[in-house]
Short mmCIF file of C-alpha atoms in Angstrom, two decimals:
data_model
loop_
_atom_site.label_atom_id
_atom_site.label_comp_id
_atom_site.label_asym_id
_atom_site.label_seq_id
_atom_site.Cartn_x
_atom_site.Cartn_y
_atom_site.Cartn_z
CA MET A 1 97.34 100.44 75.42
CA SER A 2 99.67 102.07 77.91
CA SER A 3 97.46 105.16 78.26
CA SER A 4 94.41 103.03 79.01
CA SER A 5 96.31 101.11 81.70
CA SER A 6 97.50 104.33 83.35
CA PHE A 7 93.96 105.71 83.44
CA GLU A 8 92.65 102.56 85.11
CA GLU A 9 95.37 102.70 87.76
CA PHE A 10 94.59 106.36 88.47
CA GLN A 11 90.88 105.61 88.72
CA THR A 12 91.55 102.79 91.18
CA ILE A 13 93.76 105.02 93.35
CA PHE A 14 91.15 107.81 93.23
CA ASP A 15 88.30 105.51 94.24
CA THR A 16 90.35 104.09 97.09
CA THR A 17 91.18 107.60 98.35
CA VAL A 18 87.54 108.67 98.26
CA ALA A 19 86.49 105.53 100.16
CA CYS A 20 89.13 106.16 102.83
CA ALA A 21 88.01 109.79 103.18
CA GLN A 22 84.37 108.74 103.55
CA MET A 23 85.31 106.11 106.11
CA ALA A 24 87.37 108.65 108.11
CA GLU A 25 84.48 111.14 108.03
CA GLN A 26 82.05 108.52 109.27
CA THR A 27 84.45 107.51 112.06
CA TYR A 28 84.88 111.17 113.08
CA ASP A 29 81.13 111.74 113.16
CA ALA A 30 80.62 108.63 115.29
CA LEU A 31 83.28 109.73 117.76
CA CYS A 32 81.73 113.22 118.02
CA ASN A 33 78.28 111.76 118.62
CA ASN A 34 79.57 109.42 121.31
CA ALA A 35 81.45 112.25 123.02
CA ALA A 36 78.38 114.48 122.97
CA ALA A 37 76.19 111.74 124.35
CA SER A 38 78.73 110.95 127.07
CA SER A 39 79.07 114.63 127.97
CA GLN A 40 75.31 114.98 128.12
CA ARG A 41 75.06 112.05 130.50
CA ARG A 42 77.71 113.54 132.82
CA THR A 43 76.19 117.00 132.92
CA ARG A 44 74.51 117.77 136.26
CA ARG A 45 70.95 118.96 136.00
CA TYR A 46 70.52 122.57 137.01
CA ILE A 47 67.63 123.37 139.33
CA CYS A 48 66.45 126.97 139.66
CA ARG A 49 65.68 127.02 143.38
CA ASN A 50 64.97 130.76 143.64
CA ARG A 51 67.10 131.27 146.75
CA GLU A 52 66.28 135.01 146.90
CA GLU A 53 62.58 134.28 147.47
CA ALA A 54 63.45 131.71 150.14
CA ASN A 55 65.60 134.29 151.95
CA GLN A 56 62.82 136.89 151.87
CA ARG A 57 60.38 134.39 153.33
CA LEU A 58 62.85 133.49 156.09
CA VAL A 59 63.39 137.14 157.02
CA GLN A 60 59.66 137.78 157.02
CA ASP A 61 59.00 134.77 159.24
CA TYR A 62 61.62 135.44 161.95
CA PHE A 63 63.77 138.55 161.56
CA GLU A 64 61.54 141.49 160.60
CA GLU A 65 60.18 143.88 163.21
CA ASN A 66 56.72 142.39 162.88
CA ALA A 67 57.84 138.85 162.08
CA THR A 68 55.32 136.07 161.67
CA TYR A 69 56.94 133.89 164.37
CA GLN A 70 58.28 135.64 167.46
CA GLY A 71 59.14 134.96 171.09
CA TYR A 72 58.25 131.40 172.00
CA TYR A 73 58.32 130.13 168.40
CA PHE A 74 61.77 131.59 167.75
CA ARG A 75 63.21 130.07 170.94
CA ARG A 76 61.62 126.71 170.21
CA ARG A 77 62.92 126.43 166.64
CA PHE A 78 66.32 128.10 167.11
CA ARG A 79 66.90 126.81 170.68
CA MET A 80 68.01 130.23 171.90
CA PHE A 81 66.89 133.83 172.26
CA LYS A 82 66.95 136.08 169.23
CA GLY A 83 69.57 138.43 170.72
CA LEU A 84 71.98 135.55 171.37
CA TYR A 85 71.38 134.17 167.89
CA GLU A 86 72.16 137.53 166.27
CA ARG A 87 75.38 137.84 168.29
CA ILE A 88 76.52 134.39 167.16
CA VAL A 89 75.66 135.23 163.54
CA GLU A 90 77.75 138.39 163.73
CA ASP A 91 80.75 136.67 165.34
CA VAL A 92 80.78 133.61 163.08
CA THR A 93 80.25 135.64 159.89
CA ARG A 94 83.24 137.78 160.79
CA GLU A 95 85.44 134.74 161.47
CA CYS A 96 84.43 132.43 158.58
CA ASN A 97 84.31 133.43 154.90
CA PHE A 98 81.93 130.56 154.11
CA PHE A 99 79.02 132.41 155.73
CA GLN A 100 79.65 135.67 153.91
CA GLN A 101 77.34 136.11 150.94
CA GLY A 102 79.09 135.83 147.57
CA TYR A 103 78.25 135.80 143.87
CA ASP A 104 78.68 133.08 141.27
CA ALA A 105 80.15 133.46 137.76
CA ARG A 106 76.83 134.75 136.40
CA GLY A 107 76.60 137.47 139.06
CA THR A 108 73.78 135.75 140.95
CA PRO A 109 73.93 136.35 144.73
CA GLY A 110 74.53 133.28 146.86
CA PHE A 111 72.87 132.20 150.06
CA THR A 112 72.74 134.74 152.86
CA PRO A 113 74.31 134.12 156.29
CA LEU A 114 70.83 133.77 157.82
CA GLN A 115 69.96 130.95 155.42
CA LYS A 116 73.16 129.04 156.18
CA TYR A 117 72.91 129.52 159.96
CA THR A 118 69.26 128.52 160.03
CA ALA A 119 69.98 125.39 158.01
CA ALA A 120 72.76 124.43 160.42
CA LEU A 121 70.62 125.01 163.51
CA ARG A 122 67.67 123.07 162.10
CA GLN A 123 69.93 120.04 161.66
CA LEU A 124 71.23 120.42 165.21
CA ALA A 125 67.79 120.98 166.70
CA TYR A 126 65.82 118.33 164.82
CA GLY A 127 68.48 115.85 163.68
CA ILE A 128 67.18 115.89 160.10
CA PRO A 129 69.23 114.89 157.03
CA PRO A 130 70.67 117.67 154.83
CA ASP A 131 68.31 117.18 151.87
CA ALA A 132 65.22 117.61 154.09
CA LEU A 133 65.62 121.41 153.92
CA ASP A 134 65.60 121.69 150.12
CA GLU A 135 61.90 122.54 149.79
CA THR A 136 61.92 125.04 152.68
CA PHE A 137 65.22 126.90 152.22
CA ARG A 138 65.86 126.04 148.55
CA MET A 139 69.28 124.75 149.52
CA SER A 140 71.02 121.67 148.15
CA ALA A 141 72.17 118.87 150.41
CA ARG A 142 75.83 119.78 149.86
CA ILE A 143 75.41 123.41 150.95
CA THR A 144 73.28 122.36 153.92
CA ARG A 145 75.86 119.82 155.04
CA ASP A 146 78.70 122.33 154.62
CA SER A 147 76.75 124.90 156.63
CA LEU A 148 76.51 122.52 159.57
CA HIS A 149 80.19 121.56 159.34
CA PHE A 150 81.53 125.12 159.09
CA PHE A 151 79.16 126.36 161.78
CA CYS A 152 80.32 123.81 164.35
CA LYS A 153 83.95 124.22 163.36
CA THR A 154 83.87 128.02 163.57
CA VAL A 155 81.96 128.10 166.86
CA ILE A 156 84.53 125.77 168.44
CA GLN A 157 87.47 127.80 167.09
CA PHE A 158 86.02 131.18 168.13
CA TYR A 159 84.40 130.32 171.45
CA GLY A 160 86.67 127.42 172.32
CA PRO A 161 89.32 129.34 174.27
CA LYS A 162 86.62 130.60 176.63
CA TYR A 163 84.07 127.79 176.86
CA LEU A 164 85.94 124.63 175.74
CA ARG A 165 89.13 125.09 177.71
CA LYS A 166 90.71 122.96 180.39
CA PRO A 167 89.31 123.56 183.89
CA THR A 168 91.32 125.96 186.02
CA ARG A 169 91.89 125.66 189.74
CA ASN A 170 88.97 128.00 190.43
CA ASP A 171 86.74 125.85 188.22
CA ILE A 172 87.68 122.71 190.14
CA LEU A 173 87.05 124.42 193.47
CA GLN A 174 83.63 125.58 192.23
CA LEU A 175 82.75 122.05 191.10
CA GLN A 176 83.82 120.54 194.38
CA ALA A 177 81.95 123.15 196.42
CA HIS A 178 78.79 122.67 194.32
CA HIS A 179 78.76 118.88 194.69
CA ALA A 180 79.53 119.12 198.39
CA SER A 181 76.64 121.51 199.02
CA VAL A 182 74.08 119.74 196.83
CA HIS A 183 75.03 116.06 197.07
CA GLY A 184 77.21 115.92 200.17
CA PHE A 185 80.29 114.52 198.40
CA PRO A 186 83.43 116.56 199.20
CA GLY A 187 86.17 116.69 196.56
CA MET A 188 83.91 115.32 193.84
CA LEU A 189 84.50 116.43 190.22
CA GLY A 190 81.52 114.72 188.55
CA SER A 191 79.76 111.48 187.72
CA LEU A 192 80.61 109.12 184.86
CA ASP A 193 77.90 106.59 185.59
CA CYS A 194 75.70 107.34 182.61
CA LEU A 195 78.39 107.45 179.91
CA HIS A 196 79.39 103.77 179.70
CA TRP A 197 82.48 104.46 177.66
CA ALA A 198 84.99 101.78 176.85
CA LEU A 199 87.07 101.16 179.95
CA GLU A 200 90.46 101.71 178.35
CA ASN A 201 89.37 105.06 176.87
CA CYS A 202 87.99 106.69 180.00
CA PRO A 203 91.11 107.46 182.10
CA THR A 204 93.02 109.10 179.23
CA SER A 205 90.21 111.59 178.65
CA TYR A 206 90.80 113.10 182.09
CA HIS A 207 94.58 112.83 182.54
CA GLY A 208 94.95 116.59 182.15
CA GLN A 209 92.73 117.18 185.17
CA PHE A 210 94.59 114.79 187.42
CA THR A 211 97.74 116.89 187.13
CA ARG A 212 96.06 119.81 188.93
CA ASP A 213 96.23 120.07 192.69
CA SER A 214 92.71 119.46 194.00
CA SER A 215 93.47 117.94 197.39
CA PHE A 216 90.70 117.55 199.95
CA GLU A 217 89.97 115.79 203.22
CA VAL A 218 87.26 113.33 204.28
CA HIS A 219 87.00 112.58 207.99
CA GLY A 220 90.44 114.11 208.50
CA THR A 221 92.11 111.87 205.88
CA PRO A 222 93.84 113.89 203.11
CA TYR A 223 93.41 112.85 199.46
CA LYS A 224 95.48 114.32 196.66
CA TYR A 225 93.20 114.01 193.62
CA GLY A 226 89.57 114.81 192.91
CA TYR A 227 87.42 111.82 192.03
CA TYR A 228 84.45 110.79 189.86
CA LEU A 229 81.52 108.63 190.90
CA VAL A 230 81.34 105.64 188.54
CA ASP A 231 79.53 102.35 188.13
CA GLY A 232 80.82 98.80 188.12
CA ILE A 233 82.66 98.77 184.78
CA TYR A 234 85.55 100.91 186.03
CA HIS A 235 88.72 99.90 187.84
CA GLU A 236 89.31 100.47 191.53
CA TYR A 237 91.45 103.57 191.06
CA ALA A 238 92.02 106.44 193.47
CA VAL A 239 90.22 108.81 191.07
CA PHE A 240 87.10 106.60 190.78
CA VAL A 241 84.55 105.78 193.45
CA LYS A 242 82.39 102.75 192.61
CA SER A 243 79.07 102.10 194.25
CA PHE A 244 78.08 98.89 196.04
CA THR A 245 76.25 96.29 193.97
CA CYS A 246 74.29 94.78 196.85
CA PRO A 247 74.78 97.04 199.86
CA HIS A 248 74.22 95.73 203.38
CA GLY A 249 73.63 97.98 206.32
CA SER A 250 72.15 101.44 206.62
CA ARG A 251 75.44 103.23 205.91
CA ARG A 252 76.11 101.54 202.58
CA LYS A 253 72.47 101.78 201.53
CA LYS A 254 72.42 105.51 202.14
CA PHE A 255 75.71 105.89 200.26
CA LYS A 256 74.34 103.99 197.27
CA ARG A 257 71.16 106.07 197.35
CA ALA A 258 73.17 109.31 197.41
CA GLN A 259 75.34 108.18 194.51
CA GLU A 260 72.27 107.24 192.48
CA ARG A 261 70.93 110.72 193.15
CA VAL A 262 74.04 112.24 191.58
CA ARG A 263 73.75 109.95 188.57
CA LYS A 264 70.10 110.92 188.09
CA ASP A 265 71.06 114.59 187.95
CA VAL A 266 73.58 113.89 185.20
CA GLU A 267 71.11 111.78 183.24
CA ARG A 268 68.42 114.46 183.53
CA ALA A 269 70.85 117.14 182.33
CA PHE A 270 71.87 115.04 179.34
CA GLY A 271 68.22 114.18 178.65
CA ALA A 272 67.33 117.88 178.57
CA LEU A 273 70.28 118.50 176.24
CA LYS A 274 69.03 115.80 173.86
CA LYS A 275 65.57 117.36 173.84
CA ARG A 276 67.01 120.74 172.94
CA TRP A 277 69.46 119.40 170.33
CA PHE A 278 67.88 116.34 168.77
CA ILE A 279 70.95 115.53 166.69
CA LEU A 280 72.48 114.02 169.86
CA LYS A 281 69.63 111.52 170.08
CA LYS A 282 69.53 110.40 166.48
CA PRO A 283 72.57 108.74 164.92
CA ALA A 284 74.09 111.16 162.40
CA ALA A 285 75.16 108.55 159.87
CA TYR A 286 75.97 111.09 157.17
CA LEU A 287 78.68 112.73 159.30
CA GLY A 288 82.14 111.54 160.17
CA GLU A 289 83.14 111.06 163.77
CA GLU A 290 85.54 113.99 163.64
CA LYS A 291 82.65 116.35 162.74
CA LEU A 292 80.42 115.45 165.65
CA GLN A 293 80.87 118.01 168.39
CA GLU A 294 79.38 118.06 171.87
CA ILE A 295 79.49 121.32 173.77
CA ILE A 296 78.44 121.34 177.44
CA ALA A 297 79.03 124.40 179.63
CA ILE A 298 79.80 123.50 183.26
CA CYS A 299 81.08 126.54 185.10
CA ALA A 300 81.60 130.29 184.76
CA PHE A 301 84.68 131.79 183.17
CA ASP A 302 86.93 133.98 185.31
CA GLU A 303 88.74 136.45 183.04
CA GLU A 304 90.87 137.73 185.96
CA GLU A 305 92.42 134.36 186.78
CA THR A 306 95.98 133.71 185.70
CA ILE A 307 96.42 130.13 184.55
CA PRO A 308 99.96 128.88 185.24
CA GLU A 309 101.74 126.96 182.54
CA THR A 310 101.82 123.21 183.07
CA GLN A 311 105.04 121.29 182.64
CA PRO A 312 104.81 118.15 180.49
CA ILE A 313 105.62 114.86 182.17
CA GLU A 314 107.94 112.46 180.41
CA ILE A 315 106.09 109.24 179.67
CA GLY A 316 107.93 106.40 181.34
CA GLY A 317 109.90 108.69 183.63
CA GLU A 318 110.06 108.43 187.40
CA GLU A 319 107.49 111.19 188.05
CA TYR A 320 105.12 109.68 185.50
CA MET A 321 105.38 106.22 187.08
CA ASN A 322 104.86 107.60 190.58
CA ARG A 323 101.76 109.54 189.55
CA ARG A 324 100.42 106.53 187.66
CA ALA A 325 100.87 104.39 190.74
CA GLU A 326 99.06 106.97 192.91
CA ILE A 327 96.08 107.13 190.56
CA ARG A 328 95.81 103.33 190.28
CA CYS A 329 96.24 102.65 193.98
CA THR A 330 93.53 100.18 195.08
CA GLU A 331 94.16 100.81 198.77
CA THR A 332 93.45 104.52 198.32
CA PHE A 333 90.24 103.65 196.49
CA HIS A 334 88.90 101.52 199.35
CA ASN A 335 89.98 104.03 202.02
CA LEU A 336 88.31 106.88 200.11
CA ARG A 337 85.08 104.98 199.61
CA ASN A 338 84.91 103.91 203.27
CA ASP A 339 85.52 107.49 204.41
CA LEU A 340 82.83 108.73 202.02
CA VAL A 341 80.36 106.15 203.36
CA GLU A 342 80.86 107.44 206.87
CA HIS A 343 80.73 111.04 205.74
CA ILE A 344 77.47 110.64 203.73
CA TYR A 345 75.89 108.74 206.61
CA GLY A 346 76.47 111.73 208.86
CA VAL A 347 75.14 114.31 206.39
CA GLN A 348 71.52 115.16 207.17
CA ASN A 349 70.67 117.92 204.67
CA ILE A 350 71.08 116.11 201.31
CA ASN A 351 68.04 115.29 199.18
CA LEU A 352 67.85 111.57 198.36
CA ASN A 353 64.64 111.82 196.34
CA LEU A 354 65.07 110.06 192.97
CA ASP A 355 61.67 110.89 191.46
CA PRO A 356 62.12 112.82 188.20
CA PRO A 357 60.92 116.43 188.36
CA ASP A 358 58.23 117.82 186.11
CA ASP A 359 59.95 118.76 182.85
CA SER A 360 57.54 119.66 180.11
CA GLU A 361 59.01 119.31 176.66
CA ASP A 362 57.42 122.58 175.59
CA ALA A 363 58.53 124.56 178.64
CA PHE A 364 61.22 127.15 177.94
CA SER A 365 62.78 129.68 180.26
CA GLU A 366 65.74 132.05 180.15
CA ASN A 367 67.85 129.63 182.18
CA ASP A 368 67.50 127.04 179.41
CA PHE A 369 69.15 129.19 176.79
CA MET A 370 71.32 131.87 178.37
#
């Protein structure tokens, strides 16, 4: 009787153990299947884009000795001459490791510098989104977007000290002499009429230039700072010259006409820039504000000039407050504008024609790119 009872207890324990083992095995299999399915869903699909063939086609189209597209077609699509493009490629490749061709873990060669540069320039020239170049250059949207970002960043870092620097005294004198000879405005640094920036942001963008000595005279009256021609949204500061809304008299009418002539030149220059680099015309929604760069060359660079070090001005100090008061002086503004009205009225050799010149969209010359 006791042996039969012990056997039944053992059988019950054995059956329970087997059931638990089967249940644990089923639970393990279910967890493995779920993990595999989840991993499969997260795996990115690999696309064999055949980047080597795309690079060969690009070289054959533009960079071989007997390339398919030469001369006019290269300048139109790259917005510069081939020699200038090759020099930029050499400089930027040397400065930035991103553009140097590498190899992945499988030993497959990556994109060549020409592919990355061309992708960046196509975005700048045509304002297209990054994934629009996938079929042509076999390049993903991420690589295309990174090519544009690193290209702009490296160009600014490498060429910035020469072309994106603060204006020197010689630069300011050249600007003033140019505007005086072409437009008749002495001491003028430029025109801000077409920008329409927020009023509180405009003065701070040019504070560094106001610290330089660019004194001039109009009708024998000395003025300490250079000035900008502006429209009605700006304050009556000594560094701004606003036009007349409804001018009366021949003097004021001629002054307004001359100022409009300067504004037209700026608008035409910016319009030509937008035609060459279409990314400036289309909103680049896929880029952050810090990645949008605008590069405009104004004057020549003098390598022989020694630029003196500028001393910082303590904000809130006596010198700072005096200079702030000079720049914001309303009386100086009205005196300067009245003197300019009389000066422009006496100038006979300025061109007041406002008709836009013939500017064919397909016309390219060396002056447009060099």
